[in-house]
Amino acid sequence: MKNIIIVTGGNGTRVADALVRLLAIGFPTRMQGNLPTSASDELEIWRIDPDRSAGALTVLNETLRRYRQIQHLMQDGNGEPPPLDAQPLAASPWAMTVNTKVRDFDPLALPGFDKPISTLRELLGQFPGKKDGTPLLHAFYEDKDLDVKINRGFYQKPFIGSPVIAAFAASLMDRNSPAGSQIDFNTLKQTQVRFFICGSVYGGTGACALPVIGQFLARERQRSNLNWSIGGCLLMPYFLPPPPPFSPLPEDRQSDARYVNEEARRMAQQFATHEAFAVFNEEERVALARQVLTGFYADPQDLTLRSRHSLVYYRDILAPTFDELYLIGKAQPDALQRWSNGGQTQRNPLNATEVAAAITALNYFAGNRVGSGQSYSLASGAKDMSPSVLRLADLPVYMVGGQPVDAEKVFLSTAVLVHLLQYQIEWDADARGWSDDPGGLRHLYQLDPARQERDRLAYRLALDLIREIMVDMVSPDRTMGWSPDIRADLDKLIAPGVESAVIERMKRRTRLFGLAADNAPQEALRFGRVKVELTSFDFYGWTPPPEFKRGDYARLVWANVFARTGAAS
């Protein structure tokens, strides 16, 4: 199945980042035989954002680089990273095939213009081949709206971004346009595709692009009777940006161009060392100061009201556009500490709410549906859920092959997988001298010692990357919104130096005279509210098929651990 996630703005980009991380960890979307997996499905990431240097995109590309390396190693690649000129598809039996080259669309790059537009006036007043529409524009816009630079976003003002996104959407079917040249719609029309659109409803880019792109896809589906489904995730306020370092001018002074310019030069000089200004030259600092003074920035005071207005619009007009529509927000939004105007200085930490949004994408890509199409469901979390921090147990649970996929179970299963493949196989010893035969590997490696060394190195590298991704996703010092207990529980399973303690807990219980009483372990392995009772002898019995790749064996082990994982008493 081909899945395409379309993300808008920085918030949507971070949801795509969370989605790729979840796939790397092992979250499934389908059944392959009796194994829950995501392998054999395919994912593309389309990104719509005028901010070409966004810090969120840099982070996403780094996550995709790590994902590509994991898949390369799980596909029996060597320990070296895949060559830069290799195809961007990251495929293996471990996880979903992901196109690691983001289709990055600049909505300001429009047909008929020699270069991307930088203001709304360029689009509406000076469109190539059309009459000058500037006199008419003044009935709808002030000069400051028409002239503000929009190459960093639309500053929570959908009335500025909507005409830009509408022109962008109209260009998608033009194969000669900057956007249309990136998409082969003729091929997509012959393919079953699940589209999933994600962005904020309270900002600028997301609030503009979500409805426009959703309606565009729905029209194309209806026009050509296509086998497409369209889902979406609306991000409600879940973090609060701080105000800029100085306040905007009173409304009655913002129309005085001379006064605004004088104040902009003064503010640009006064705040030249502020990190949001320091990356610019003098002219750019003045432009940024002018932008803030005239009210073009993300105002935390307006988020709730803007969200309410957007939801009314979706309820009354746009809901029929989507086959599935999810709503994610946070009762007590997290407060960001650093103000940024976009670009590389805007690197907000991954938020637990963005991970929850990525779970809704997994639910959708798994083919699940919520509601009947004529109704909707509201879930507000368990009674004991904290309004400020989340546990993995608070994340939505979705179904794959009739089995509930719980985030704590997945994390525990992957943590145990990391331990088993790294420390319960005698990688450094000649297979001929192994005392045990995990998965029937002893005979294989006796015949091919070179493969044993290749597999040892590849599993170590791949599992270290997976471990890093797990830790990165839940560490309080690198993310926002998570309970610190998650990282503490994870460290008990996979932190460097704990492997000996885990091995002891997995040993079989003994009775008098040292005889084995049963195959129960000394102690269950626990993570949050779930546990698994497992011994090394259980692990040794999980045998891969005769011809297998590393990802096949890793997924087999993971699935067996997952099947044994249950609620802790």
Coordinates of C-alpha atoms in Angstrom, one line a residue:
M1 CA 0.0 0.0 0.0
K2 CA 1.3 3.5 -0.9
N3 CA 1.0 6.0 1.9
I4 CA 1.6 9.7 1.5
I5 CA 1.8 12.1 4.4
I6 CA 1.5 15.7 3.5
V7 CA 2.8 18.0 6.2
T8 CA 2.4 21.7 6.4
G9 CA 4.7 24.1 8.3
G10 CA 7.0 23.4 11.1
N11 CA 4.4 21.6 13.3
G12 CA 3.5 19.2 10.5
T13 CA 7.2 18.6 9.7
R14 CA 7.8 17.5 13.3
V15 CA 4.9 15.0 13.1
A16 CA 6.5 13.5 10.0
D17 CA 9.7 13.3 12.0
A18 CA 7.9 11.5 14.8
L19 CA 6.3 9.1 12.3
V20 CA 9.6 8.0 10.9
R21 CA 11.0 7.5 14.4
L22 CA 8.0 5.3 15.3
L23 CA 8.5 3.2 12.2
A24 CA 12.2 2.8 13.0
I25 CA 11.4 1.6 16.5
G26 CA 9.1 -1.1 15.0
F27 CA 5.5 0.2 15.2
P28 CA 3.5 -2.0 12.8
T29 CA 0.7 -1.2 10.2
R30 CA -0.1 -4.6 8.8
M31 CA 0.1 -8.3 9.3
Q32 CA 2.5 -10.4 7.2
G33 CA 1.5 -14.0 8.0
N34 CA 1.2 -14.0 11.7
L35 CA 3.8 -11.2 12.2
P36 CA 2.8 -7.6 12.9
T37 CA 5.0 -5.4 10.7
S38 CA 5.1 -2.3 8.5
A39 CA 7.4 -3.8 5.9
S40 CA 6.1 -3.9 2.3
D41 CA 4.1 -0.8 2.8
E42 CA 5.5 2.4 1.3
L43 CA 5.7 6.0 2.6
E44 CA 6.4 9.3 0.9
I45 CA 6.7 12.6 2.7
W46 CA 5.4 15.7 1.0
R47 CA 6.1 19.0 2.8
I48 CA 4.5 22.4 2.1
D49 CA 6.3 25.3 3.7
P50 CA 7.6 28.7 2.4
D51 CA 10.4 28.5 5.0
R52 CA 13.1 26.9 2.9
S53 CA 15.7 26.9 5.8
A54 CA 13.4 25.6 8.5
G55 CA 15.2 23.9 11.4
A56 CA 12.4 21.3 11.6
L57 CA 13.3 20.2 8.0
T58 CA 17.0 19.8 9.1
V59 CA 15.9 17.5 12.0
L60 CA 13.6 15.5 9.7
N61 CA 16.4 14.9 7.2
E62 CA 18.7 13.7 9.9
T63 CA 16.0 11.3 11.1
L64 CA 15.6 10.0 7.6
R65 CA 19.3 9.6 7.3
R66 CA 19.3 7.4 10.3
Y67 CA 16.3 5.5 9.1
R68 CA 18.0 4.8 5.8
Q69 CA 21.1 3.5 7.6
I70 CA 18.9 1.1 9.7
Q71 CA 17.1 -0.2 6.7
H72 CA 20.4 -0.6 4.8
L73 CA 21.8 -2.7 7.6
M74 CA 18.6 -4.7 8.1
Q75 CA 18.6 -5.5 4.3
D76 CA 22.0 -7.1 4.6
G77 CA 24.0 -4.1 3.7
N78 CA 27.5 -3.7 5.0
G79 CA 28.5 -1.4 7.9
E80 CA 29.2 1.5 5.6
P81 CA 26.4 4.1 5.1
P82 CA 24.6 3.7 1.7
P83 CA 26.2 5.8 -1.0
L84 CA 24.9 9.2 -1.5
D85 CA 23.9 8.5 -5.1
A86 CA 21.9 5.4 -4.1
Q87 CA 18.2 5.4 -4.6
P88 CA 16.3 7.2 -1.8
L89 CA 14.0 4.2 -1.0
A90 CA 14.9 2.8 2.4
A91 CA 13.6 -0.8 2.3
S92 CA 14.1 -3.9 4.5
P93 CA 12.0 -6.6 6.1
W94 CA 12.3 -4.7 9.4
A95 CA 10.1 -1.7 8.6
M96 CA 8.1 0.3 6.0
T97 CA 9.8 1.3 2.8
V98 CA 10.3 5.1 3.1
N99 CA 11.3 7.5 0.4
T100 CA 14.0 9.3 2.3
K101 CA 14.0 12.2 -0.2
V102 CA 11.3 14.6 1.1
R103 CA 9.2 16.2 -1.7
D104 CA 9.7 19.7 -0.5
F105 CA 7.2 22.1 -2.1
D106 CA 7.7 25.8 -1.9
P107 CA 4.2 27.4 -2.2
L108 CA 5.9 30.7 -3.2
A109 CA 7.4 29.1 -6.4
L110 CA 4.6 29.6 -8.8
P111 CA 4.3 29.3 -12.6
G112 CA 4.7 32.5 -14.5
F113 CA 7.2 34.0 -12.0
D114 CA 11.0 33.9 -12.6
K115 CA 11.6 33.4 -8.9
P116 CA 9.6 32.6 -5.8
I117 CA 7.3 35.5 -4.8
S118 CA 8.2 37.2 -1.5
T119 CA 5.0 39.2 -0.8
L120 CA 1.3 38.9 -1.3
R121 CA 1.3 42.0 -3.5
E122 CA 3.5 40.3 -6.1
L123 CA 1.0 37.5 -6.4
L124 CA -2.3 39.4 -6.4
G125 CA -1.3 42.7 -7.8
Q126 CA 1.3 41.8 -10.4
F127 CA 0.5 38.3 -11.6
P128 CA 2.1 37.8 -15.0
G129 CA -0.3 38.3 -17.9
K130 CA -3.0 39.9 -15.8
K131 CA -4.0 43.4 -15.2
D132 CA -2.6 45.3 -12.2
G133 CA -5.1 44.4 -9.4
T134 CA -3.6 46.7 -6.7
P135 CA -6.5 49.2 -6.6
L136 CA -8.9 46.3 -5.9
L137 CA -6.7 44.8 -3.3
H138 CA -7.0 47.8 -1.0
A139 CA -10.6 46.8 -0.4
F140 CA -9.4 43.7 1.3
Y141 CA -5.8 44.3 2.5
E142 CA -3.8 47.0 4.2
D143 CA -0.4 47.8 2.7
K144 CA 1.4 46.1 5.5
D145 CA -0.5 42.8 4.7
L146 CA 0.5 43.1 1.0
D147 CA 4.2 43.9 1.7
V148 CA 5.2 41.7 4.6
K149 CA 7.8 39.1 3.6
I150 CA 6.2 35.7 3.6
N151 CA 9.2 33.5 3.0
R152 CA 9.2 32.4 6.6
G153 CA 5.5 31.6 6.8
F154 CA 2.2 33.4 7.1
Y155 CA 2.4 34.5 10.8
Q156 CA -1.0 33.1 12.0
K157 CA -2.7 35.0 9.3
P158 CA -4.6 32.6 7.0
F159 CA -6.1 35.5 5.0
I160 CA -2.5 36.2 3.7
G161 CA -1.6 32.6 3.1
S162 CA -4.9 31.3 1.6
P163 CA -4.5 33.0 -1.9
V164 CA -0.9 31.8 -2.1
I165 CA -1.8 28.2 -1.2
A166 CA -4.8 28.3 -3.6
A167 CA -2.5 29.4 -6.5
F168 CA 0.0 26.7 -5.4
A169 CA -2.7 23.9 -5.4
A170 CA -3.9 25.0 -8.9
S171 CA -0.3 24.5 -10.2
L172 CA 0.0 20.9 -8.9
M173 CA -1.6 19.4 -12.0
D174 CA 0.7 21.5 -14.3
R175 CA 3.6 19.2 -15.0
N176 CA 5.6 22.3 -16.1
S177 CA 5.2 24.1 -12.8
P178 CA 7.8 23.9 -10.0
A179 CA 5.4 21.9 -7.9
G180 CA 3.8 19.8 -10.6
S181 CA 7.2 18.7 -12.0
Q182 CA 7.8 16.9 -8.7
I183 CA 4.7 14.7 -8.8
D184 CA 3.7 12.1 -11.4
F185 CA -0.1 12.3 -10.9
N186 CA -0.7 10.1 -13.9
T187 CA 1.0 7.2 -12.0
L188 CA -0.7 8.1 -8.7
K189 CA -4.1 8.0 -10.5
Q190 CA -3.5 4.3 -11.3
T191 CA -2.5 3.5 -7.7
Q192 CA -4.4 2.9 -4.5
V193 CA -3.1 5.7 -2.2
R194 CA -3.8 6.8 1.3
F195 CA -3.2 10.5 1.7
F196 CA -2.8 11.9 5.2
I197 CA -2.5 15.7 5.7
C198 CA -1.3 17.2 9.0
G199 CA -0.7 20.7 10.3
S200 CA -1.9 23.2 12.8
V201 CA -5.3 24.9 12.6
Y202 CA -4.2 28.0 14.5
G203 CA -1.0 29.0 12.6
G204 CA -0.5 30.3 9.1
T205 CA 0.8 27.7 6.8
G206 CA -1.1 24.7 8.2
A207 CA -4.4 26.6 8.6
C208 CA -4.1 27.7 5.0
A209 CA -2.9 24.5 3.4
L210 CA -4.9 21.8 5.2
P211 CA -8.3 22.8 3.8
V212 CA -7.0 23.8 0.3
I213 CA -4.9 20.7 -0.3
G214 CA -7.7 18.4 1.2
Q215 CA -10.3 19.9 -1.2
F216 CA -7.8 19.7 -4.1
L217 CA -7.3 15.9 -3.6
A218 CA -11.1 15.3 -3.0
R219 CA -11.9 17.1 -6.3
E220 CA -9.3 15.0 -8.2
R221 CA -10.6 11.8 -6.7
Q222 CA -14.2 12.6 -7.6
R223 CA -13.4 13.8 -11.1
S224 CA -11.5 10.7 -12.1
N225 CA -13.1 8.1 -9.7
L226 CA -9.7 7.4 -8.1
N227 CA -8.9 4.8 -5.5
W228 CA -7.7 7.4 -3.1
S229 CA -8.5 7.9 0.6
I230 CA -8.0 11.2 2.4
G231 CA -7.3 11.5 6.1
G232 CA -6.1 14.4 8.1
C233 CA -4.9 15.4 11.6
L234 CA -5.7 18.9 12.9
L235 CA -3.2 20.1 15.5
M236 CA -4.8 22.3 18.2
P237 CA -2.6 24.4 20.5
Y238 CA -0.1 22.2 22.3
F239 CA 2.7 24.6 22.9
L240 CA 2.9 28.4 23.4
P241 CA 5.6 30.4 21.7
P242 CA 7.1 33.2 23.8
P243 CA 6.4 36.8 22.6
P244 CA 9.1 38.5 20.5
P245 CA 11.8 40.6 22.4
F246 CA 9.8 43.8 21.8
S247 CA 6.1 44.6 21.4
P248 CA 4.3 45.7 18.2
L249 CA 3.4 49.3 17.7
P250 CA -0.1 50.6 18.5
E251 CA -2.5 50.0 15.6
D252 CA -2.8 53.7 14.8
R253 CA 1.0 54.0 14.3
Q254 CA 1.5 50.9 12.1
S255 CA 0.2 52.8 9.1
D256 CA 2.8 55.5 9.4
A257 CA 5.5 54.1 7.2
R258 CA 8.1 56.7 8.2
Y259 CA 7.6 56.1 11.9
V260 CA 7.6 52.4 11.4
N261 CA 10.9 52.5 9.5
E262 CA 12.6 54.7 12.2
E263 CA 11.5 52.3 15.0
A264 CA 12.5 49.3 13.0
R265 CA 16.1 50.6 12.6
R266 CA 16.2 51.4 16.3
M267 CA 15.0 48.0 17.3
A268 CA 17.2 46.2 14.8
Q269 CA 20.2 47.9 16.4
Q270 CA 19.1 47.4 20.0
F271 CA 18.5 43.6 19.5
A272 CA 21.3 42.9 17.0
T273 CA 22.7 40.3 19.3
H274 CA 19.5 38.4 19.9
E275 CA 19.8 35.0 18.3
A276 CA 16.8 35.6 16.0
F277 CA 18.4 38.8 14.7
A278 CA 22.1 37.9 14.9
V279 CA 21.9 35.5 11.9
F280 CA 21.0 38.4 9.5
N281 CA 22.7 41.3 8.0
E282 CA 21.7 44.9 8.9
E283 CA 19.1 45.2 6.2
E284 CA 17.5 41.9 7.1
R285 CA 17.4 42.8 10.8
V286 CA 15.6 46.0 10.0
A287 CA 13.0 44.0 7.9
L288 CA 12.5 41.6 10.8
A289 CA 12.0 44.4 13.3
R290 CA 9.5 46.1 10.9
Q291 CA 7.7 42.8 10.7
V292 CA 7.3 42.5 14.5
L293 CA 6.4 46.1 14.9
T294 CA 3.5 45.7 12.5
G295 CA 2.2 42.6 14.2
F296 CA 3.4 39.8 12.0
Y297 CA 4.5 37.1 14.4
A298 CA 2.9 34.1 16.2
D299 CA 0.9 35.6 19.0
P300 CA 0.3 33.1 21.8
Q301 CA -2.7 35.1 23.0
D302 CA -4.7 34.4 19.8
L303 CA -4.1 30.6 19.5
T304 CA -7.3 29.4 21.3
L305 CA -9.6 31.8 19.5
R306 CA -8.1 31.0 16.1
S307 CA -8.5 27.3 16.8
R308 CA -12.2 27.7 17.6
H309 CA -12.9 29.6 14.4
S310 CA -11.0 27.0 12.4
L311 CA -13.0 24.1 14.0
V312 CA -16.3 25.8 13.1
Y313 CA -15.1 26.0 9.5
Y314 CA -14.1 22.4 9.4
R315 CA -17.3 21.2 11.0
D316 CA -19.6 23.2 8.7
I317 CA -17.7 23.1 5.4
L318 CA -14.7 20.8 5.3
A319 CA -15.5 17.7 7.2
P320 CA -17.0 15.8 4.2
T321 CA -13.7 16.3 2.3
F322 CA -11.9 13.8 4.6
D323 CA -12.6 10.1 5.1
E324 CA -11.0 10.4 8.5
L325 CA -10.2 13.5 10.5
Y326 CA -8.3 13.5 13.8
L327 CA -8.0 16.2 16.3
I328 CA -4.9 16.5 18.6
G329 CA -4.3 19.1 21.3
K330 CA -3.2 19.6 24.9
A331 CA -5.2 20.9 27.8
Q332 CA -2.1 22.7 29.2
P333 CA 0.2 23.7 26.3
D334 CA 3.9 23.6 26.9
A335 CA 5.7 26.9 27.0
L336 CA 8.6 27.3 24.7
Q337 CA 11.6 29.3 26.0
R338 CA 13.1 30.7 22.8
W339 CA 11.5 33.1 20.4
S340 CA 12.3 32.6 16.7
N341 CA 11.0 33.9 13.4
G342 CA 11.7 30.6 11.6
G343 CA 14.7 29.4 9.7
Q344 CA 17.5 27.5 11.3
T345 CA 17.0 29.2 14.7
Q346 CA 13.6 27.6 15.0
R347 CA 14.3 24.1 16.3
N348 CA 11.5 23.4 18.7
P349 CA 12.1 20.1 20.6
L350 CA 10.0 17.1 19.6
N351 CA 6.7 17.3 21.6
A352 CA 4.7 14.3 23.0
T353 CA 1.7 15.7 21.3
E354 CA 3.4 15.4 17.9
V355 CA 4.1 11.7 18.7
A356 CA 0.4 11.3 19.5
A357 CA -0.4 12.8 16.1
A358 CA 2.0 10.4 14.4
I359 CA 0.1 7.5 16.1
T360 CA -3.1 8.7 14.4
A361 CA -1.2 8.5 11.0
L362 CA -0.2 4.9 11.9
N363 CA -3.8 4.1 12.7
Y364 CA -4.9 5.5 9.4
F365 CA -2.2 3.8 7.4
A366 CA -3.2 0.5 9.1
G367 CA -6.6 0.9 7.5
N368 CA -8.5 1.5 10.7
R369 CA -11.5 3.8 10.8
V370 CA -12.9 5.9 13.7
G371 CA -16.7 6.5 13.5
S372 CA -19.2 5.8 10.8
G373 CA -18.6 8.7 8.5
Q374 CA -21.7 10.4 9.9
S375 CA -20.5 10.7 13.5
Y376 CA -17.4 11.5 15.4
S377 CA -15.8 10.4 18.7
L378 CA -14.1 12.4 21.3
A379 CA -11.4 10.9 23.5
S380 CA -9.9 12.9 26.3
G381 CA -7.6 10.4 27.9
A382 CA -7.8 8.4 31.1
K383 CA -9.0 10.0 34.4
D384 CA -5.5 9.8 35.8
M385 CA -3.8 11.4 32.8
S386 CA -1.8 14.4 33.7
P387 CA -2.7 17.7 31.9
S388 CA 1.0 18.7 31.6
V389 CA 3.0 15.5 30.9
L390 CA 2.2 12.3 29.1
R391 CA 3.2 8.7 29.6
L392 CA 3.4 6.3 26.7
A393 CA 0.3 4.6 28.1
D394 CA -1.6 7.8 27.4
L395 CA -1.0 7.5 23.7
P396 CA -3.8 6.2 21.4
V397 CA -4.0 2.5 21.0
Y398 CA -4.7 1.2 17.4
M399 CA -5.3 -2.2 15.9
V400 CA -3.3 -4.3 13.5
G401 CA -4.7 -7.7 12.6
G402 CA -7.1 -7.6 15.5
Q403 CA -4.3 -7.0 17.9
P404 CA -4.0 -3.8 20.0
V405 CA -0.8 -1.9 19.4
D406 CA 0.1 -0.1 22.6
A407 CA 3.0 2.2 22.6
E408 CA 4.4 0.8 25.9
K409 CA 4.3 -2.7 24.5
V410 CA 6.1 -1.6 21.3
F411 CA 8.8 0.2 23.3
L412 CA 9.3 -2.8 25.6
S413 CA 9.4 -5.2 22.7
T414 CA 12.0 -3.2 20.9
A415 CA 14.1 -2.7 24.0
V416 CA 14.1 -6.4 24.6
L417 CA 15.0 -7.0 20.9
V418 CA 18.0 -4.7 21.3
H419 CA 19.2 -6.6 24.3
L420 CA 18.6 -10.1 22.8
L421 CA 20.4 -9.5 19.5
Q422 CA 23.3 -7.7 21.1
Y423 CA 23.9 -9.7 24.2
Q424 CA 22.2 -13.1 24.1
I425 CA 24.2 -14.3 21.0
E426 CA 27.9 -15.1 21.4
W427 CA 29.0 -12.9 18.5
D428 CA 32.6 -12.8 19.5
A429 CA 33.1 -16.5 19.7
D430 CA 33.5 -19.1 16.9
A431 CA 30.1 -20.5 16.2
R432 CA 31.5 -24.0 16.4
G433 CA 32.1 -23.5 20.1
W434 CA 28.7 -22.0 20.9
S435 CA 27.0 -23.7 23.9
D436 CA 23.6 -22.7 22.6
D437 CA 22.0 -22.4 19.2
P438 CA 19.9 -19.2 19.0
G439 CA 17.5 -19.4 16.1
G440 CA 19.5 -22.2 14.4
L441 CA 22.2 -19.6 13.6
R442 CA 25.1 -21.9 14.8
H443 CA 25.0 -24.1 11.8
L444 CA 24.7 -21.1 9.4
Y445 CA 27.7 -19.4 10.9
Q446 CA 29.7 -22.5 11.0
L447 CA 29.4 -22.7 7.2
D448 CA 29.9 -19.0 6.7
P449 CA 32.0 -17.3 9.5
A450 CA 32.3 -14.2 7.4
R451 CA 28.5 -13.7 7.6
Q452 CA 28.7 -14.0 11.3
E453 CA 31.1 -11.1 11.5
R454 CA 29.0 -9.1 9.0
D455 CA 25.8 -9.7 11.0
R456 CA 27.5 -8.9 14.3
L457 CA 28.7 -5.5 13.0
A458 CA 25.4 -4.7 11.2
Y459 CA 23.1 -5.6 14.1
R460 CA 25.3 -3.6 16.5
L461 CA 25.1 -0.5 14.3
A462 CA 21.4 -0.9 13.5
L463 CA 20.4 -1.6 17.1
D464 CA 22.5 1.3 18.4
L465 CA 20.7 3.6 16.0
I466 CA 17.3 2.3 17.1
R467 CA 18.3 2.7 20.8
E468 CA 19.3 6.3 20.1
I469 CA 16.0 7.0 18.4
M470 CA 14.1 5.5 21.4
V471 CA 16.1 7.6 23.9
D472 CA 15.8 10.7 21.8
M473 CA 12.0 10.4 21.6
V474 CA 11.3 10.4 25.4
S475 CA 14.3 12.1 27.1
P476 CA 13.0 15.1 29.1
D477 CA 16.2 17.1 28.2
R478 CA 15.6 16.7 24.5
T479 CA 11.8 16.7 24.2
M480 CA 8.7 18.3 25.7
G481 CA 5.6 16.9 27.3
W482 CA 6.9 13.5 28.5
S483 CA 7.0 12.1 32.1
P484 CA 10.6 11.6 33.2
D485 CA 9.7 8.1 34.3
I486 CA 9.7 6.9 30.7
R487 CA 13.4 7.5 30.2
A488 CA 14.1 6.1 33.7
D489 CA 12.3 2.8 32.8
L490 CA 14.0 2.6 29.4
D491 CA 17.4 3.0 31.0
K492 CA 16.8 -0.1 33.1
L493 CA 16.6 -2.1 29.9
I494 CA 19.0 -0.7 27.4
A495 CA 21.3 1.9 29.0
P496 CA 25.0 1.0 28.6
G497 CA 26.1 -1.3 31.5
V498 CA 22.7 -2.8 32.4
E499 CA 23.0 -5.8 30.1
S500 CA 24.3 -8.1 32.8
A501 CA 21.4 -7.3 35.1
V502 CA 18.9 -8.0 32.3
I503 CA 20.6 -11.3 31.6
E504 CA 20.3 -12.3 35.2
R505 CA 16.6 -11.4 35.2
M506 CA 16.0 -13.5 32.1
K507 CA 17.7 -16.6 33.6
R508 CA 15.3 -19.5 34.4
R509 CA 14.2 -19.9 38.0
T510 CA 15.8 -22.8 39.9
R511 CA 14.6 -25.0 42.7
L512 CA 16.5 -27.1 45.2
F513 CA 19.7 -28.8 44.0
G514 CA 19.9 -26.3 41.2
L515 CA 17.3 -28.0 38.9
A516 CA 15.2 -25.9 36.7
A517 CA 11.7 -25.6 38.1
D518 CA 10.1 -24.4 34.9
N519 CA 10.9 -22.1 32.0
A520 CA 9.8 -19.0 33.9
P521 CA 12.4 -16.2 34.3
Q522 CA 13.9 -15.0 37.5
E523 CA 12.1 -11.7 37.1
A524 CA 9.8 -10.2 34.4
L525 CA 11.1 -7.3 32.4
R526 CA 8.9 -4.3 33.0
F527 CA 8.3 -1.0 31.3
G528 CA 5.7 1.4 32.5
R529 CA 2.5 -0.6 32.9
V530 CA 3.5 -3.6 30.8
K531 CA 5.8 -6.5 31.3
V532 CA 7.1 -9.6 29.5
E533 CA 8.2 -12.9 31.0
L534 CA 11.0 -14.3 28.9
T535 CA 14.1 -16.5 29.2
S536 CA 17.0 -16.9 26.8
F537 CA 15.7 -20.4 26.1
D538 CA 12.5 -18.9 24.6
F539 CA 14.6 -16.7 22.4
Y540 CA 16.8 -19.6 21.2
G541 CA 13.7 -21.3 19.8
W542 CA 12.7 -18.5 17.5
T543 CA 14.0 -19.8 14.1
P544 CA 14.0 -17.7 11.0
P545 CA 13.2 -19.2 7.5
P546 CA 16.1 -20.8 5.6
E547 CA 16.7 -17.8 3.4
F548 CA 16.4 -14.7 5.5
K549 CA 17.7 -11.2 5.8
R550 CA 18.7 -9.5 9.0
G551 CA 15.4 -7.6 9.1
D552 CA 13.4 -10.9 8.8
Y553 CA 15.1 -12.2 11.9
A554 CA 14.8 -8.9 13.8
R555 CA 11.1 -8.7 13.0
L556 CA 10.5 -12.4 14.0
V557 CA 12.2 -11.8 17.4
W558 CA 10.3 -8.6 17.9
A559 CA 6.9 -10.1 17.1
N560 CA 7.5 -13.0 19.5
V561 CA 8.4 -10.6 22.3
F562 CA 5.4 -8.4 21.5
A563 CA 3.0 -11.4 21.6
R564 CA 4.2 -12.3 25.1
T565 CA 3.9 -8.8 26.4
G566 CA 1.0 -8.0 28.7
A567 CA -0.2 -5.7 31.5
A568 CA 1.9 -5.7 34.6
S569 CA 0.0 -6.7 37.7

